[in-house]
Amino acid sequence: YPLRLLHLQSNPELSVRPLELWFLRFDGETMPLETSIKAQLSPSEKKRLTSIQSKHKKKEYLLSRLLMRHALSQLFKKPENEWQFIECQNSLPKIRNLPEGICFSLSHSKNNICFAIYNGPIGVDIESTDKKRNYLEQAELFMNRDEISTLKENEVEQADNFYRIWCGKEAYYKALPLAEQATFSILEVSVPELVKHNGDWLLFEGKTDQFRLSVVTKIKPSSINYNNIPGLPSLKIV
């Protein structure tokens, strides 16, 4: 189903704009793209790249930077090679020349990357749901009692509920300021409560046969725009 609003924003006077979601799926040959983006990397990005040992992670890193630059340039009409990225340890990079008030979030899962851009706090998480797990055992690590009860009550939809709650919590965490992330407990946020419209955050959800997607904001967007890199396979959230 499409991304849908699950919690209504309580402050309608805040300035809003469309929420931009950009997707990149890399199933085939991407070496030309990887080579092209390397020339645009900042010194801190090049240093980060050399520290990545896995070939797959290197590819993922390069394509995420390509996606981010492309999306920002499409939105703000600036050449892709002019964005000034500065890598930060254990967090998203800073972009020196990003327009004031613009926030972004990034997520990747199984050859898919999602980049969200908005003019307010934003968190996005995408997860592949085809990996079999001991759902109840792993739920103990990040779910509260009510959420675990939901898993136990409906075995048929146990996998979908597991990833729905996981995705929602991850997106919520990413939307928080860094200072709050440092003291945040994942058990504190309840996805069922977000669904019931309790709290100050908005939760949007979407899925395909294989992926779950959650987006959390504090300002209700005027609309949600879905975008894919031209010439590459697309991830369709329907």
PDB file of C-alpha atoms in Angstrom:
ATOM      1  CA  TYR A   1       0.000   0.000   0.000  1.00  0.00           C
ATOM      2  CA  PRO A   2       1.142   3.608  -0.396  1.00  0.00           C
ATOM      3  CA  LEU A   3       2.779   5.609   2.344  1.00  0.00           C
ATOM      4  CA  ARG A   4      -0.082   6.789   4.485  1.00  0.00           C
ATOM      5  CA  LEU A   5      -0.501   9.278   7.304  1.00  0.00           C
ATOM      6  CA  LEU A   6      -0.997   7.578  10.654  1.00  0.00           C
ATOM      7  CA  HIS A   7      -0.711  10.530  13.059  1.00  0.00           C
ATOM      8  CA  LEU A   8      -2.009  14.061  12.444  1.00  0.00           C
ATOM      9  CA  GLN A   9       0.292  16.995  13.134  1.00  0.00           C
ATOM     10  CA  SER A  10      -0.990  19.261  15.901  1.00  0.00           C
ATOM     11  CA  ASN A  11       0.602  22.514  14.617  1.00  0.00           C
ATOM     12  CA  PRO A  12      -0.886  23.436  11.212  1.00  0.00           C
ATOM     13  CA  GLU A  13       0.779  26.875  11.168  1.00  0.00           C
ATOM     14  CA  LEU A  14       4.269  25.496  10.545  1.00  0.00           C
ATOM     15  CA  SER A  15       5.604  26.132   7.041  1.00  0.00           C
ATOM     16  CA  VAL A  16       5.470  22.929   5.019  1.00  0.00           C
ATOM     17  CA  ARG A  17       6.702  21.670   1.680  1.00  0.00           C
ATOM     18  CA  PRO A  18       6.570  18.288  -0.071  1.00  0.00           C
ATOM     19  CA  LEU A  19       8.519  15.462   1.524  1.00  0.00           C
ATOM     20  CA  GLU A  20      10.944  14.137  -1.081  1.00  0.00           C
ATOM     21  CA  LEU A  21      11.758  10.422  -1.101  1.00  0.00           C
ATOM     22  CA  TRP A  22      14.496   9.268  -3.457  1.00  0.00           C
ATOM     23  CA  PHE A  23      15.259   5.603  -4.182  1.00  0.00           C
ATOM     24  CA  LEU A  24      18.195   3.853  -5.817  1.00  0.00           C
ATOM     25  CA  ARG A  25      18.270   0.123  -6.515  1.00  0.00           C
ATOM     26  CA  PHE A  26      21.558  -1.426  -7.655  1.00  0.00           C
ATOM     27  CA  ASP A  27      20.993  -4.862  -9.128  1.00  0.00           C
ATOM     28  CA  GLY A  28      23.285  -4.680 -12.158  1.00  0.00           C
ATOM     29  CA  GLU A  29      26.581  -3.142 -13.246  1.00  0.00           C
ATOM     30  CA  THR A  30      27.283   0.126 -11.443  1.00  0.00           C
ATOM     31  CA  MET A  31      31.044   0.573 -11.904  1.00  0.00           C
ATOM     32  CA  PRO A  32      30.685   3.606 -14.247  1.00  0.00           C
ATOM     33  CA  LEU A  33      28.501   5.315 -11.640  1.00  0.00           C
ATOM     34  CA  GLU A  34      30.923   4.466  -8.851  1.00  0.00           C
ATOM     35  CA  THR A  35      33.824   5.853 -10.854  1.00  0.00           C
ATOM     36  CA  SER A  36      31.976   9.077 -11.660  1.00  0.00           C
ATOM     37  CA  ILE A  37      31.007   9.803  -8.058  1.00  0.00           C
ATOM     38  CA  LYS A  38      34.527   9.185  -6.749  1.00  0.00           C
ATOM     39  CA  ALA A  39      35.652  12.339  -8.533  1.00  0.00           C
ATOM     40  CA  GLN A  40      33.107  14.387  -6.562  1.00  0.00           C
ATOM     41  CA  LEU A  41      33.934  13.095  -3.092  1.00  0.00           C
ATOM     42  CA  SER A  42      35.249  15.516  -0.494  1.00  0.00           C
ATOM     43  CA  PRO A  43      38.506  14.748   1.371  1.00  0.00           C
ATOM     44  CA  SER A  44      36.593  13.418   4.391  1.00  0.00           C
ATOM     45  CA  GLU A  45      34.446  11.210   2.164  1.00  0.00           C
ATOM     46  CA  LYS A  46      37.525   9.781   0.456  1.00  0.00           C
ATOM     47  CA  LYS A  47      39.000   9.028   3.863  1.00  0.00           C
ATOM     48  CA  ARG A  48      35.785   7.289   4.906  1.00  0.00           C
ATOM     49  CA  LEU A  49      35.743   5.272   1.681  1.00  0.00           C
ATOM     50  CA  THR A  50      39.273   3.962   2.209  1.00  0.00           C
ATOM     51  CA  SER A  51      38.288   2.754   5.680  1.00  0.00           C
ATOM     52  CA  ILE A  52      35.522   0.513   4.306  1.00  0.00           C
ATOM     53  CA  GLN A  53      36.785  -3.020   3.727  1.00  0.00           C
ATOM     54  CA  SER A  54      33.754  -4.742   2.191  1.00  0.00           C
ATOM     55  CA  LYS A  55      33.358  -4.357  -1.590  1.00  0.00           C
ATOM     56  CA  HIS A  56      29.591  -4.347  -1.209  1.00  0.00           C
ATOM     57  CA  LYS A  57      29.723  -1.664   1.488  1.00  0.00           C
ATOM     58  CA  LYS A  58      32.024   0.450  -0.681  1.00  0.00           C
ATOM     59  CA  LYS A  59      29.532   0.196  -3.541  1.00  0.00           C
ATOM     60  CA  GLU A  60      26.674   1.044  -1.194  1.00  0.00           C
ATOM     61  CA  TYR A  61      28.560   4.044   0.190  1.00  0.00           C
ATOM     62  CA  LEU A  62      29.431   5.443  -3.235  1.00  0.00           C
ATOM     63  CA  LEU A  63      25.924   5.010  -4.597  1.00  0.00           C
ATOM     64  CA  SER A  64      24.405   6.602  -1.522  1.00  0.00           C
ATOM     65  CA  ARG A  65      26.563   9.691  -2.099  1.00  0.00           C
ATOM     66  CA  LEU A  66      25.567   9.679  -5.757  1.00  0.00           C
ATOM     67  CA  LEU A  67      21.886   9.478  -4.808  1.00  0.00           C
ATOM     68  CA  MET A  68      22.172  12.264  -2.249  1.00  0.00           C
ATOM     69  CA  ARG A  69      23.941  14.659  -4.605  1.00  0.00           C
ATOM     70  CA  HIS A  70      21.572  13.903  -7.459  1.00  0.00           C
ATOM     71  CA  ALA A  71      18.475  14.388  -5.296  1.00  0.00           C
ATOM     72  CA  LEU A  72      19.720  17.645  -3.775  1.00  0.00           C
ATOM     73  CA  SER A  73      20.658  19.023  -7.184  1.00  0.00           C
ATOM     74  CA  GLN A  74      17.268  18.173  -8.642  1.00  0.00           C
ATOM     75  CA  LEU A  75      15.531  19.907  -5.746  1.00  0.00           C
ATOM     76  CA  PHE A  76      17.729  22.993  -5.339  1.00  0.00           C
ATOM     77  CA  LYS A  77      19.050  23.428  -8.908  1.00  0.00           C
ATOM     78  CA  LYS A  78      22.728  23.298  -7.974  1.00  0.00           C
ATOM     79  CA  PRO A  79      25.413  21.285  -9.869  1.00  0.00           C
ATOM     80  CA  GLU A  80      26.068  17.911  -8.246  1.00  0.00           C
ATOM     81  CA  ASN A  81      29.783  18.597  -7.828  1.00  0.00           C
ATOM     82  CA  GLU A  82      29.159  21.736  -5.734  1.00  0.00           C
ATOM     83  CA  TRP A  83      27.677  20.045  -2.657  1.00  0.00           C
ATOM     84  CA  GLN A  84      30.116  20.241   0.257  1.00  0.00           C
ATOM     85  CA  PHE A  85      29.973  17.026   2.281  1.00  0.00           C
ATOM     86  CA  ILE A  86      31.798  16.567   5.577  1.00  0.00           C
ATOM     87  CA  GLU A  87      31.802  13.085   7.090  1.00  0.00           C
ATOM     88  CA  CYS A  88      30.921  12.764  10.776  1.00  0.00           C
ATOM     89  CA  GLN A  89      31.735   9.775  12.940  1.00  0.00           C
ATOM     90  CA  ASN A  90      28.737   7.532  13.661  1.00  0.00           C
ATOM     91  CA  SER A  91      26.236   9.875  12.032  1.00  0.00           C
ATOM     92  CA  LEU A  92      25.116  11.326   8.723  1.00  0.00           C
ATOM     93  CA  PRO A  93      27.485  13.720   6.973  1.00  0.00           C
ATOM     94  CA  LYS A  94      27.079  17.463   7.269  1.00  0.00           C
ATOM     95  CA  ILE A  95      26.429  19.376   4.053  1.00  0.00           C
ATOM     96  CA  ARG A  96      27.869  22.868   4.426  1.00  0.00           C
ATOM     97  CA  ASN A  97      25.871  24.542   1.654  1.00  0.00           C
ATOM     98  CA  LEU A  98      22.511  22.905   2.339  1.00  0.00           C
ATOM     99  CA  PRO A  99      19.721  25.510   2.438  1.00  0.00           C
ATOM    100  CA  GLU A 100      18.793  26.594   5.962  1.00  0.00           C
ATOM    101  CA  GLY A 101      16.168  24.472   7.673  1.00  0.00           C
ATOM    102  CA  ILE A 102      16.522  21.490   5.357  1.00  0.00           C
ATOM    103  CA  CYS A 103      16.914  18.089   7.033  1.00  0.00           C
ATOM    104  CA  PHE A 104      17.610  14.687   5.551  1.00  0.00           C
ATOM    105  CA  SER A 105      17.818  11.014   6.434  1.00  0.00           C
ATOM    106  CA  LEU A 106      19.311   7.965   4.751  1.00  0.00           C
ATOM    107  CA  SER A 107      18.657   4.236   4.888  1.00  0.00           C
ATOM    108  CA  HIS A 108      19.704   1.178   2.924  1.00  0.00           C
ATOM    109  CA  SER A 109      18.783  -2.487   2.804  1.00  0.00           C
ATOM    110  CA  LYS A 110      19.647  -5.285   0.392  1.00  0.00           C
ATOM    111  CA  ASN A 111      20.752  -3.265  -2.659  1.00  0.00           C
ATOM    112  CA  ASN A 112      18.221  -0.503  -2.030  1.00  0.00           C
ATOM    113  CA  ILE A 113      18.926   3.009  -0.777  1.00  0.00           C
ATOM    114  CA  CYS A 114      16.355   5.560   0.356  1.00  0.00           C
ATOM    115  CA  PHE A 115      17.133   9.247   0.868  1.00  0.00           C
ATOM    116  CA  ALA A 116      14.546  11.560   2.450  1.00  0.00           C
ATOM    117  CA  ILE A 117      14.660  15.384   2.266  1.00  0.00           C
ATOM    118  CA  TYR A 118      12.370  17.682   4.222  1.00  0.00           C
ATOM    119  CA  ASN A 119      12.196  21.074   5.944  1.00  0.00           C
ATOM    120  CA  GLY A 120      11.891  19.631   9.427  1.00  0.00           C
ATOM    121  CA  PRO A 121      13.056  16.693  11.539  1.00  0.00           C
ATOM    122  CA  ILE A 122      12.991  13.554   9.407  1.00  0.00           C
ATOM    123  CA  GLY A 123      13.891   9.911   9.890  1.00  0.00           C
ATOM    124  CA  VAL A 124      13.623   7.130   7.309  1.00  0.00           C
ATOM    125  CA  ASP A 125      14.203   3.394   7.533  1.00  0.00           C
ATOM    126  CA  ILE A 126      13.890   0.688   4.907  1.00  0.00           C
ATOM    127  CA  GLU A 127      14.206  -3.002   5.761  1.00  0.00           C
ATOM    128  CA  SER A 128      14.174  -6.191   3.736  1.00  0.00           C
ATOM    129  CA  THR A 129      11.584  -8.561   5.197  1.00  0.00           C
ATOM    130  CA  ASP A 130      12.704 -11.789   3.523  1.00  0.00           C
ATOM    131  CA  LYS A 131      15.230 -12.774   6.197  1.00  0.00           C
ATOM    132  CA  LYS A 132      13.826 -15.424   8.525  1.00  0.00           C
ATOM    133  CA  ARG A 133      14.414 -14.770  12.214  1.00  0.00           C
ATOM    134  CA  ASN A 134      13.345 -15.932  15.628  1.00  0.00           C
ATOM    135  CA  TYR A 135      10.968 -12.987  15.848  1.00  0.00           C
ATOM    136  CA  LEU A 136       9.877 -13.390  19.455  1.00  0.00           C
ATOM    137  CA  GLU A 137      13.433 -13.849  20.724  1.00  0.00           C
ATOM    138  CA  GLN A 138      14.747 -10.772  18.898  1.00  0.00           C
ATOM    139  CA  ALA A 139      11.681  -8.726  19.813  1.00  0.00           C
ATOM    140  CA  GLU A 140      12.846  -8.821  23.433  1.00  0.00           C
ATOM    141  CA  LEU A 141      15.735  -6.547  22.445  1.00  0.00           C
ATOM    142  CA  PHE A 142      13.677  -3.584  21.259  1.00  0.00           C
ATOM    143  CA  MET A 143       9.933  -4.075  21.804  1.00  0.00           C
ATOM    144  CA  ASN A 144       7.784  -3.301  24.826  1.00  0.00           C
ATOM    145  CA  ARG A 145       5.276  -5.760  26.274  1.00  0.00           C
ATOM    146  CA  ASP A 146       2.333  -4.537  24.201  1.00  0.00           C
ATOM    147  CA  GLU A 147       4.317  -4.863  20.980  1.00  0.00           C
ATOM    148  CA  ILE A 148       5.470  -8.362  21.898  1.00  0.00           C
ATOM    149  CA  SER A 149       1.874  -9.307  22.676  1.00  0.00           C
ATOM    150  CA  THR A 150       0.925  -8.205  19.164  1.00  0.00           C
ATOM    151  CA  LEU A 151       3.496 -10.618  17.733  1.00  0.00           C
ATOM    152  CA  LYS A 152       2.257 -13.505  19.854  1.00  0.00           C
ATOM    153  CA  GLU A 153      -1.414 -12.936  19.054  1.00  0.00           C
ATOM    154  CA  ASN A 154      -1.053 -13.051  15.267  1.00  0.00           C
ATOM    155  CA  GLU A 155       1.390 -15.691  14.039  1.00  0.00           C
ATOM    156  CA  VAL A 156       0.242 -15.333  10.422  1.00  0.00           C
ATOM    157  CA  GLU A 157       1.380 -11.701  10.290  1.00  0.00           C
ATOM    158  CA  GLN A 158       4.218 -12.079  12.781  1.00  0.00           C
ATOM    159  CA  ALA A 159       6.999 -11.312  10.298  1.00  0.00           C
ATOM    160  CA  ASP A 160       5.218  -8.252   8.902  1.00  0.00           C
ATOM    161  CA  ASN A 161       4.461  -6.894  12.385  1.00  0.00           C
ATOM    162  CA  PHE A 162       8.052  -7.501  13.478  1.00  0.00           C
ATOM    163  CA  TYR A 163       9.505  -5.460  10.614  1.00  0.00           C
ATOM    164  CA  ARG A 164       6.787  -2.824  10.881  1.00  0.00           C
ATOM    165  CA  ILE A 165       7.711  -2.115  14.505  1.00  0.00           C
ATOM    166  CA  TRP A 166      11.451  -2.359  13.813  1.00  0.00           C
ATOM    167  CA  CYS A 167      11.189   0.109  10.916  1.00  0.00           C
ATOM    168  CA  GLY A 168       9.038   2.543  12.853  1.00  0.00           C
ATOM    169  CA  LYS A 169      11.424   2.655  15.800  1.00  0.00           C
ATOM    170  CA  GLU A 170      14.488   3.077  13.598  1.00  0.00           C
ATOM    171  CA  ALA A 171      12.880   5.951  11.688  1.00  0.00           C
ATOM    172  CA  TYR A 172      11.825   7.601  14.960  1.00  0.00           C
ATOM    173  CA  TYR A 173      15.361   7.328  16.350  1.00  0.00           C
ATOM    174  CA  LYS A 174      16.856   8.880  13.214  1.00  0.00           C
ATOM    175  CA  ALA A 175      14.454  11.823  13.402  1.00  0.00           C
ATOM    176  CA  LEU A 176      15.700  12.796  16.870  1.00  0.00           C
ATOM    177  CA  PRO A 177      18.464  15.407  17.369  1.00  0.00           C
ATOM    178  CA  LEU A 178      21.893  13.872  18.030  1.00  0.00           C
ATOM    179  CA  ALA A 179      21.805  14.965  21.681  1.00  0.00           C
ATOM    180  CA  GLU A 180      18.554  13.063  22.206  1.00  0.00           C
ATOM    181  CA  GLN A 181      19.772  10.017  20.298  1.00  0.00           C
ATOM    182  CA  ALA A 182      22.604   9.656  22.812  1.00  0.00           C
ATOM    183  CA  THR A 183      20.185   9.100  25.689  1.00  0.00           C
ATOM    184  CA  PHE A 184      17.335   7.462  23.775  1.00  0.00           C
ATOM    185  CA  SER A 185      16.044   4.019  24.713  1.00  0.00           C
ATOM    186  CA  ILE A 186      14.372   2.185  21.851  1.00  0.00           C
ATOM    187  CA  LEU A 187      11.853   0.744  24.317  1.00  0.00           C
ATOM    188  CA  GLU A 188      10.568   4.264  25.017  1.00  0.00           C
ATOM    189  CA  VAL A 189       8.807   4.684  21.686  1.00  0.00           C
ATOM    190  CA  SER A 190       5.720   2.599  20.965  1.00  0.00           C
ATOM    191  CA  VAL A 191       4.794   2.103  17.333  1.00  0.00           C
ATOM    192  CA  PRO A 192       1.214   1.069  18.253  1.00  0.00           C
ATOM    193  CA  GLU A 193       0.882   4.361  20.155  1.00  0.00           C
ATOM    194  CA  LEU A 194       2.086   6.280  17.106  1.00  0.00           C
ATOM    195  CA  VAL A 195      -0.534   4.444  15.076  1.00  0.00           C
ATOM    196  CA  LYS A 196      -3.184   5.519  17.617  1.00  0.00           C
ATOM    197  CA  HIS A 197      -2.196   9.188  17.110  1.00  0.00           C
ATOM    198  CA  ASN A 198      -0.658   9.545  20.579  1.00  0.00           C
ATOM    199  CA  GLY A 199       2.335  11.898  20.721  1.00  0.00           C
ATOM    200  CA  ASP A 200       3.923  14.695  18.723  1.00  0.00           C
ATOM    201  CA  TRP A 201       5.302  12.749  15.768  1.00  0.00           C
ATOM    202  CA  LEU A 202       3.972  11.711  12.371  1.00  0.00           C
ATOM    203  CA  LEU A 203       4.442   8.166  11.135  1.00  0.00           C
ATOM    204  CA  PHE A 204       4.158   7.237   7.461  1.00  0.00           C
ATOM    205  CA  GLU A 205       4.406   3.635   6.312  1.00  0.00           C
ATOM    206  CA  GLY A 206       4.724   1.801   3.040  1.00  0.00           C
ATOM    207  CA  LYS A 207       5.712  -1.640   1.801  1.00  0.00           C
ATOM    208  CA  THR A 208       6.310  -3.897  -1.156  1.00  0.00           C
ATOM    209  CA  ASP A 209       6.392  -7.694  -1.172  1.00  0.00           C
ATOM    210  CA  GLN A 210       9.955  -7.636   0.164  1.00  0.00           C
ATOM    211  CA  PHE A 211      10.486  -4.295   1.896  1.00  0.00           C
ATOM    212  CA  ARG A 212       9.066  -2.241   4.730  1.00  0.00           C
ATOM    213  CA  LEU A 213       9.472   1.546   4.750  1.00  0.00           C
ATOM    214  CA  SER A 214       8.813   3.975   7.611  1.00  0.00           C
ATOM    215  CA  VAL A 215       9.167   7.758   7.644  1.00  0.00           C
ATOM    216  CA  VAL A 216       8.841   9.871  10.802  1.00  0.00           C
ATOM    217  CA  THR A 217       8.489  13.676  10.840  1.00  0.00           C
ATOM    218  CA  LYS A 218       7.285  16.389  13.200  1.00  0.00           C
ATOM    219  CA  ILE A 219       5.650  18.526  10.513  1.00  0.00           C
ATOM    220  CA  LYS A 220       2.892  17.240   8.260  1.00  0.00           C
ATOM    221  CA  PRO A 221       4.115  17.498   4.626  1.00  0.00           C
ATOM    222  CA  SER A 222       1.927  19.039   1.961  1.00  0.00           C
ATOM    223  CA  SER A 223       2.541  15.895  -0.112  1.00  0.00           C
ATOM    224  CA  ILE A 224       5.011  13.051  -0.619  1.00  0.00           C
ATOM    225  CA  ASN A 225       7.009  12.839  -3.847  1.00  0.00           C
ATOM    226  CA  TYR A 226       8.536   9.525  -4.967  1.00  0.00           C
ATOM    227  CA  ASN A 227      11.669   9.707  -7.121  1.00  0.00           C
ATOM    228  CA  ASN A 228      14.106   7.245  -8.700  1.00  0.00           C
ATOM    229  CA  ILE A 229      17.481   7.739 -10.406  1.00  0.00           C
ATOM    230  CA  PRO A 230      16.841   7.727 -14.184  1.00  0.00           C
ATOM    231  CA  GLY A 231      18.229   4.675 -15.961  1.00  0.00           C
ATOM    232  CA  LEU A 232      18.417   2.481 -12.853  1.00  0.00           C
ATOM    233  CA  PRO A 233      15.917  -0.107 -11.576  1.00  0.00           C
ATOM    234  CA  SER A 234      13.258   1.481  -9.380  1.00  0.00           C
ATOM    235  CA  LEU A 235      11.796   0.454  -6.054  1.00  0.00           C
ATOM    236  CA  LYS A 236       8.058   0.920  -6.247  1.00  0.00           C
ATOM    237  CA  ILE A 237       6.219   1.494  -2.990  1.00  0.00           C
ATOM    238  CA  VAL A 238       2.613   0.662  -3.867  1.00  0.00           C
TER     239      VAL A 238
END
